[in-house]
XYZ file of C-alpha atoms in Angstrom:
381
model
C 172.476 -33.407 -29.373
C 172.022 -36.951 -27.110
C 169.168 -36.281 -24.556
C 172.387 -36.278 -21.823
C 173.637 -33.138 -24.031
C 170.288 -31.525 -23.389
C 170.081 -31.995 -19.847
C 173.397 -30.868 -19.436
C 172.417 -27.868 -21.681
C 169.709 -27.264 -19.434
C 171.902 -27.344 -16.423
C 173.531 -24.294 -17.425
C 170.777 -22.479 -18.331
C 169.000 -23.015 -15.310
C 172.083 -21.473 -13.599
C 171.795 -18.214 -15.097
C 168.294 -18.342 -14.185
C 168.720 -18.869 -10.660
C 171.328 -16.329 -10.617
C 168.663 -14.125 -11.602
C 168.819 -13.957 -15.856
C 165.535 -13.955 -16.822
C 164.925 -17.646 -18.426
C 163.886 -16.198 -21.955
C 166.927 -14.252 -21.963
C 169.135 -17.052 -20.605
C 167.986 -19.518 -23.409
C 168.255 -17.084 -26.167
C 171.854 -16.321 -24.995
C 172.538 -20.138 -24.712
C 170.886 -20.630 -28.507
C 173.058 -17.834 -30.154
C 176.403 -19.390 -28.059
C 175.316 -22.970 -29.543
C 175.085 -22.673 -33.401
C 175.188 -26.866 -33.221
C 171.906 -27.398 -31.912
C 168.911 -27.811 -34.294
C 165.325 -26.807 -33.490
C 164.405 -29.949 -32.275
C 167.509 -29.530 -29.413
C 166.640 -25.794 -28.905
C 163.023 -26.821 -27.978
C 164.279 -29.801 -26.121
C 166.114 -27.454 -23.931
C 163.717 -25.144 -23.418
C 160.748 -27.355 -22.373
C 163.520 -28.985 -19.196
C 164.192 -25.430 -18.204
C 160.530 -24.777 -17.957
C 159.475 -28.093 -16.514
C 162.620 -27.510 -13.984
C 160.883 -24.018 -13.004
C 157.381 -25.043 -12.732
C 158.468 -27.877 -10.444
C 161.204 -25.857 -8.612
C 160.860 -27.272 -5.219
C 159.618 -30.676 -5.909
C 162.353 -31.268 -7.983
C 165.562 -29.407 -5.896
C 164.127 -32.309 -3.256
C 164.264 -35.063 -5.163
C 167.956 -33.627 -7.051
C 169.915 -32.806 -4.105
C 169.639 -28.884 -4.609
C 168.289 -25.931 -5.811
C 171.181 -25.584 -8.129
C 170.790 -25.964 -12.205
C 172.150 -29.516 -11.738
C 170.101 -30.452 -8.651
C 166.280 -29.224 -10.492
C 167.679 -31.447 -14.098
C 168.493 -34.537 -11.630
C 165.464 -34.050 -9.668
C 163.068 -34.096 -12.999
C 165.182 -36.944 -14.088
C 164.537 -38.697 -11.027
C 160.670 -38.166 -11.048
C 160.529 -39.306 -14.556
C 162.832 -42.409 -14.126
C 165.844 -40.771 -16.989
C 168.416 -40.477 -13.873
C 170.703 -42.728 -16.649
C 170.700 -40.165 -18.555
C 173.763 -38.729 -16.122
C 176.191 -40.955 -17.093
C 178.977 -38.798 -17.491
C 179.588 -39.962 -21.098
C 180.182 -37.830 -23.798
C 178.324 -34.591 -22.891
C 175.877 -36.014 -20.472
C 176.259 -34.871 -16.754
C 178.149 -36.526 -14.695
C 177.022 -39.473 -12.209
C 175.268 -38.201 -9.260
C 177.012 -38.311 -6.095
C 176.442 -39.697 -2.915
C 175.578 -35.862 -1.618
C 172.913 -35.918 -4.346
C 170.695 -38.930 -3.034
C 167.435 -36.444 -2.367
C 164.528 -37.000 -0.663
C 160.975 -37.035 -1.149
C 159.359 -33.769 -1.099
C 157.015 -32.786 1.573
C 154.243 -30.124 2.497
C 154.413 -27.320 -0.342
C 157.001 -28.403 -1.953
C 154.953 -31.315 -3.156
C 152.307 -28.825 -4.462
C 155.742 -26.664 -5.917
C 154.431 -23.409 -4.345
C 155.732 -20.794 -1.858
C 155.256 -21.510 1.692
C 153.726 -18.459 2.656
C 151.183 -18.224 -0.058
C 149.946 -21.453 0.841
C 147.025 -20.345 3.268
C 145.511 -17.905 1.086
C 145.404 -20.354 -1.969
C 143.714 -22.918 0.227
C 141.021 -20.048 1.546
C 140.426 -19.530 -2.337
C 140.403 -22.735 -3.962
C 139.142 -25.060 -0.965
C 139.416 -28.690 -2.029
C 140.746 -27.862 -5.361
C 144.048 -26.828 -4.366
C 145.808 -29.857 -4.764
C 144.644 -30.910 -8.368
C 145.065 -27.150 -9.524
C 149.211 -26.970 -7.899
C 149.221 -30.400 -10.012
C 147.737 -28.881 -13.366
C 150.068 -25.806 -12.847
C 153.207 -28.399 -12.723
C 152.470 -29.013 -16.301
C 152.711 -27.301 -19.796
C 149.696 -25.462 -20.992
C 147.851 -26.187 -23.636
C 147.718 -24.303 -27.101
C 144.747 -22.466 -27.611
C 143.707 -20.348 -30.668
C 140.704 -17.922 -31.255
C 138.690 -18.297 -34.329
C 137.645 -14.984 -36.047
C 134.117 -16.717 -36.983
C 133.776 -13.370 -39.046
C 136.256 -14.773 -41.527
C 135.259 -18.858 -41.053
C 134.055 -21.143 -39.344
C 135.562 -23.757 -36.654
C 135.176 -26.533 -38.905
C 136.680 -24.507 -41.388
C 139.909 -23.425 -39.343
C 140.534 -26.901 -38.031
C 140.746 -27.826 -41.812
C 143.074 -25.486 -43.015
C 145.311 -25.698 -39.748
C 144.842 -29.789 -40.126
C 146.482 -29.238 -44.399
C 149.544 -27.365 -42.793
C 150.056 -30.393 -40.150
C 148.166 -28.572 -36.981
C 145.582 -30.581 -35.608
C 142.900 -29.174 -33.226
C 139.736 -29.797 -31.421
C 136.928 -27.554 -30.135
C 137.290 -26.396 -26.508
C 134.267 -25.979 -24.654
C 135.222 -22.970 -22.485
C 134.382 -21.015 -25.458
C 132.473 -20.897 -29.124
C 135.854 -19.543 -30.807
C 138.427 -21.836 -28.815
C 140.303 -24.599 -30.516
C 143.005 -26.580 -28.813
C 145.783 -27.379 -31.055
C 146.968 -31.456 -30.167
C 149.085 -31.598 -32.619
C 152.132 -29.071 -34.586
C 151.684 -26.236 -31.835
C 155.556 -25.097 -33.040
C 153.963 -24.646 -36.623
C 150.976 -22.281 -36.173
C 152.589 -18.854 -36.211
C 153.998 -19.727 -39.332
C 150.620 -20.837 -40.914
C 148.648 -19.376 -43.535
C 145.847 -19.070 -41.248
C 147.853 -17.495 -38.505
C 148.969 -14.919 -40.999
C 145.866 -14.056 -42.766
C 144.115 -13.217 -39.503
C 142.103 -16.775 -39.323
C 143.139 -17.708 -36.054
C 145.074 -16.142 -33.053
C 146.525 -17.654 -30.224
C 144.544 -16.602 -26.989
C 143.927 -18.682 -23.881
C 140.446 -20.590 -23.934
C 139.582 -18.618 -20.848
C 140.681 -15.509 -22.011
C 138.376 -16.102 -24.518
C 135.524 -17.083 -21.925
C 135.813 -13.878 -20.142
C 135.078 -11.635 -23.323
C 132.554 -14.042 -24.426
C 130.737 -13.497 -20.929
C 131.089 -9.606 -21.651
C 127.903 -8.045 -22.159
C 128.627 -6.741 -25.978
C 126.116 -5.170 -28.232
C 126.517 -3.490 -31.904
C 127.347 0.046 -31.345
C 128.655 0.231 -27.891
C 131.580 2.659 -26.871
C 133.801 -0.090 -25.111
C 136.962 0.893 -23.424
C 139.459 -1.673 -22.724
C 141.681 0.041 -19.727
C 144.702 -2.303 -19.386
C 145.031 -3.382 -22.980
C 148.430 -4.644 -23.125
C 148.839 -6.473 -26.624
C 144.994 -6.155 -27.061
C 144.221 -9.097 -27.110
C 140.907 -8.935 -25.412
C 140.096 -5.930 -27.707
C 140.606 -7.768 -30.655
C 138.199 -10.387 -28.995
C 135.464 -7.841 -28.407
C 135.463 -6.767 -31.883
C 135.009 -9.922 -33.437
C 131.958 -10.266 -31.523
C 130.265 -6.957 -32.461
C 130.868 -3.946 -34.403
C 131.641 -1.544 -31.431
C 133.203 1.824 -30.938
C 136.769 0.729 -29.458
C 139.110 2.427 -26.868
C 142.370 1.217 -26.109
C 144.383 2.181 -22.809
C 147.936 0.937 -20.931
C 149.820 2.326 -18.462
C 152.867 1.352 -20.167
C 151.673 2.359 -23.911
C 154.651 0.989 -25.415
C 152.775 -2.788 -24.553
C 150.299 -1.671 -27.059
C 152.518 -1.008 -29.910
C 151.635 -3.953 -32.021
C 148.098 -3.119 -31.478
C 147.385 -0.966 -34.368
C 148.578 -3.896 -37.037
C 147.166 -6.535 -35.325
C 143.581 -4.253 -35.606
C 144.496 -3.328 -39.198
C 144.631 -6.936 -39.711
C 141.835 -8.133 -38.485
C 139.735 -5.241 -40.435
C 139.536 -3.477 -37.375
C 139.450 0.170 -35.750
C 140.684 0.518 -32.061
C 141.746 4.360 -30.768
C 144.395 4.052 -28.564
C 144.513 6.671 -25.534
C 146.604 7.751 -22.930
C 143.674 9.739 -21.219
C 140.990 7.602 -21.600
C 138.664 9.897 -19.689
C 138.648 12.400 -22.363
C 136.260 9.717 -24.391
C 133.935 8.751 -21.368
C 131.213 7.823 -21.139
C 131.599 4.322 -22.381
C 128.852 1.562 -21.784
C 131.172 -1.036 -21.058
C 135.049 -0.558 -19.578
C 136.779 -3.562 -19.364
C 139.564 -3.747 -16.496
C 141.815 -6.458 -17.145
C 143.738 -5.481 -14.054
C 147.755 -6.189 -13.149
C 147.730 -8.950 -10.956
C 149.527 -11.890 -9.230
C 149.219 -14.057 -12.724
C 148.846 -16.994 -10.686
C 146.131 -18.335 -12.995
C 148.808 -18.808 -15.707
C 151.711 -19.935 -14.012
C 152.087 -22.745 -16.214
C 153.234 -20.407 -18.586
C 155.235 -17.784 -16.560
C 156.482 -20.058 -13.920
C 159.055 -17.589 -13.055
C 156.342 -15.479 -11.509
C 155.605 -18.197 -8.814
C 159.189 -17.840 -7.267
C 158.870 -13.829 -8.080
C 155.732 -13.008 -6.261
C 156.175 -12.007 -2.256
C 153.693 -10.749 0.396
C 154.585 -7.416 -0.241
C 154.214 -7.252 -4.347
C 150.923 -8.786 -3.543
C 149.648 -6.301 -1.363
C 151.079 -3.681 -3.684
C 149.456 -5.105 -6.432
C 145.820 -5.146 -4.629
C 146.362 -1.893 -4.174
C 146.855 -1.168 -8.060
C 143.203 -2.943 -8.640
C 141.452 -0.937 -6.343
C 143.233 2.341 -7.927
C 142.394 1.355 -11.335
C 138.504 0.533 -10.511
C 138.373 3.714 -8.692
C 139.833 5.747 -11.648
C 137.517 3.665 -14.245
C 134.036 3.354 -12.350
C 133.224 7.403 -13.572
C 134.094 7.005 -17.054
C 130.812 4.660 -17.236
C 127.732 5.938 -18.516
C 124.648 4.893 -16.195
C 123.052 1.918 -17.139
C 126.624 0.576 -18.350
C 128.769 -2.051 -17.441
C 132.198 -2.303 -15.641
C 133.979 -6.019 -16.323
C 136.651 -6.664 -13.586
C 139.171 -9.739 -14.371
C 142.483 -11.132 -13.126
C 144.718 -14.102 -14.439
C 144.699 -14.623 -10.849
C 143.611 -17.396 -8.323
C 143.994 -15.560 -5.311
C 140.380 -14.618 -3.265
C 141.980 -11.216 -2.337
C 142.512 -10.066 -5.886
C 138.780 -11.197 -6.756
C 136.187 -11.952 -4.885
C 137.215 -9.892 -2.135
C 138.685 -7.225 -4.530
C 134.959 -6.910 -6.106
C 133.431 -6.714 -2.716
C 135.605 -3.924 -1.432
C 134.910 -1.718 -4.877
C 131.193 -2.190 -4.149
C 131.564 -0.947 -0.371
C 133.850 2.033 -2.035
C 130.679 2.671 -4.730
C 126.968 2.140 -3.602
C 126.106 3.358 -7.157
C 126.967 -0.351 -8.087
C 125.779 -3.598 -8.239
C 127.327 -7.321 -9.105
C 125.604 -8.534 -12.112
C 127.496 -11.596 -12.540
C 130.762 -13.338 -11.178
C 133.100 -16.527 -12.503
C 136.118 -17.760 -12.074
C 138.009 -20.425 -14.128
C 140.779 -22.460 -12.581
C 143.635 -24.575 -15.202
C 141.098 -27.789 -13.965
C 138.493 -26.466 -16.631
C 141.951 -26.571 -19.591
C 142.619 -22.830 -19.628
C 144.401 -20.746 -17.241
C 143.214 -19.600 -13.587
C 141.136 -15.991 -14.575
C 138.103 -14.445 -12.642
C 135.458 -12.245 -14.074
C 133.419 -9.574 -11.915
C 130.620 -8.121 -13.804
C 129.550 -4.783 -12.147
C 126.200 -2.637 -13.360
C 126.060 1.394 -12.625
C 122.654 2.205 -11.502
């Protein structure tokens, strides 16, 4: 496919998405329709549609539209390609004179929501315009190295023979960031064999700030793929709970802690195990922190899932905080950005429960490489 055949490609793709496909489904229905585009055309594809969704509104302003064609023309535009529709072969067509654009202005140069504007400028201060920038972009591939099984060193050389090249992250003491080959590493041997997995560098951060110690009963309450609980184990031998409110998220679990010489008990009543000396709640939340890589849920989230969502956290913490033994720990975290789903969240459960106290509290915004996450560390007296 010419680069005009991609954007065009992309075009209809985005349509379906802004008519409300979900983009993952929308490209894998476009892939299966197009049996003449090659890897290199599929991922083509793919990386306008998600460029055109992290940069939404900038790039409907500088296109014309908030159609498919008007986001492809506005990246186009901001990346000087507008050749590119020339109308020739299967290129778009020339823009026309109702598709001059303008320059984008207020949010819509930051490519966020009006409304949530004021509360990410109460949370991030000064750093809200560099972190709206970073979340314009693609993240970054990060893996976690089981040091159980090798060293850093080690994994960058056996990624580096299969044509992945990495270099240690400092967010974390497990964290490479692949530079080069991302495309190839699930199909490496040291993706396979349990050497590496791919986790966010912050992710990775949060566990490693975890208070963790050989023989702990550890639950982790919102385990979703388990990634996190794979991440505690590596860094102790621990007694390992495993809890979702959706349990069918969890279904890989079981191999993935089979294959990394693991043992994790999964539980739907998690308070039948209590006490544990550490719970981890990796609560639902706004996922603002990793927009880059779900940029749907910027143009999904509204006042009222937000509220609803704050809501959940508090819910959780209060259904966690007595399945803690005294003298244990309580880990709070969000991929989130937002004050009111952290700091303030963490302040309210301590006003709910006297019986606590913050130990410790850090958040990590995409400015330090990873994604936006916050951890709360609370004690039980």
């Amino acid at each position: 496919m010419t680069p005009g055949a991609r954007a065009a490609a992309a075009i209809g793709v985005l349509d379906r998405v802004l008519a409300g496909e979900a983009a993952e489904k929308a490209l894998t229905n476009w892939g299966r329709a197009s049996r003449f585009a090659g890897s290199g055309d599929r991922a083509a594809v793919r990386d306008l549609v998600y460029d055109a969704l992290r940069q939404r509104r900038s790039a409907a302003a500088l296109g014309g539209g908030e159609t498919g064609r008007g986001l492809v023309l506005g990246l186009m535009r901001a990346s000087g390609q507008e050749a590119l529709f020339s109308g020739e072969g299967h290129a778009p067509a020339p823009p026309a004179a109702s598709e001059a654009g303008r320059a984008p202005v207020g949010a819509e140069v930051l490519d966020l929501p009006d409304w949530l504007v004021p509360e990410l400028e109460r949370s991030l201060g000064e750093r809200l315009a560099p972190v709206a920038e970073a979340l314009r972009a693609r993240a970054p591939v990060f893996l976690r190295v089981k040091l159980a099984r090798g060293t850093l060193v080690g994994a960058q050389a056996a990624l580096a023979g299969e044509g992945i090249l990495t270099r240690p992250h400092p967010l974390a003491d497990t964290s490479l960031e692949v530079v080069e080959g991302a495309r190839r590493v699930q199909a490496s041997e040291a993706y396979r064999t349990g050497l590496v997995e791919l986790q966010d560098a912050s992710s990775q951060a949060v566990v490693a700030a975890l208070p963790l110690a050989e023989g702990m009963r550890v639950l982790d309450h919102c385990a979703g793929g388990g990634g996190k609980t794979l991440a505690m184990a590596a860094r102790a031998k621990l007694r390992l709970w495993a809890h979702d409110a959706a349990p069918r998220r969890m279904a890989d679990l079981p191999e993935r802690a089979q294959r990394a010489g693991v043992k994790v008990t999964l539980t739907e009543r998690p308070e039948a195990s209590a006490p544990y000396d550490l719970a981890l709640v990796d609560a639902p939340c706004s996922g603002s922190g990793s927009w880059r890589r779900d940029p749907e849920g910027k143009w999904r989230l509204t006042p009222a899932r937000l509220a609803e969502l704050v809501g959940i956290q508090a819910a959780i913490l209060d259904r966690v905080a007595p399945m803690v033994a005294p003298g244990g720990w309580l880990g709070y975290a969000t991929c989130s950005l937002l004050r009111v789903e952290n700091g303030d969240q963490a302040q309210a459960f301590l006003e709910r429960h006297p019986g606590w106290r913050l130990e410790a509290e850090r958040s990590f915004t995409p400015l330090e490489g990873g994604d936006g996450f916050h951890l709360a560390l609370f004690r039980r007296s």
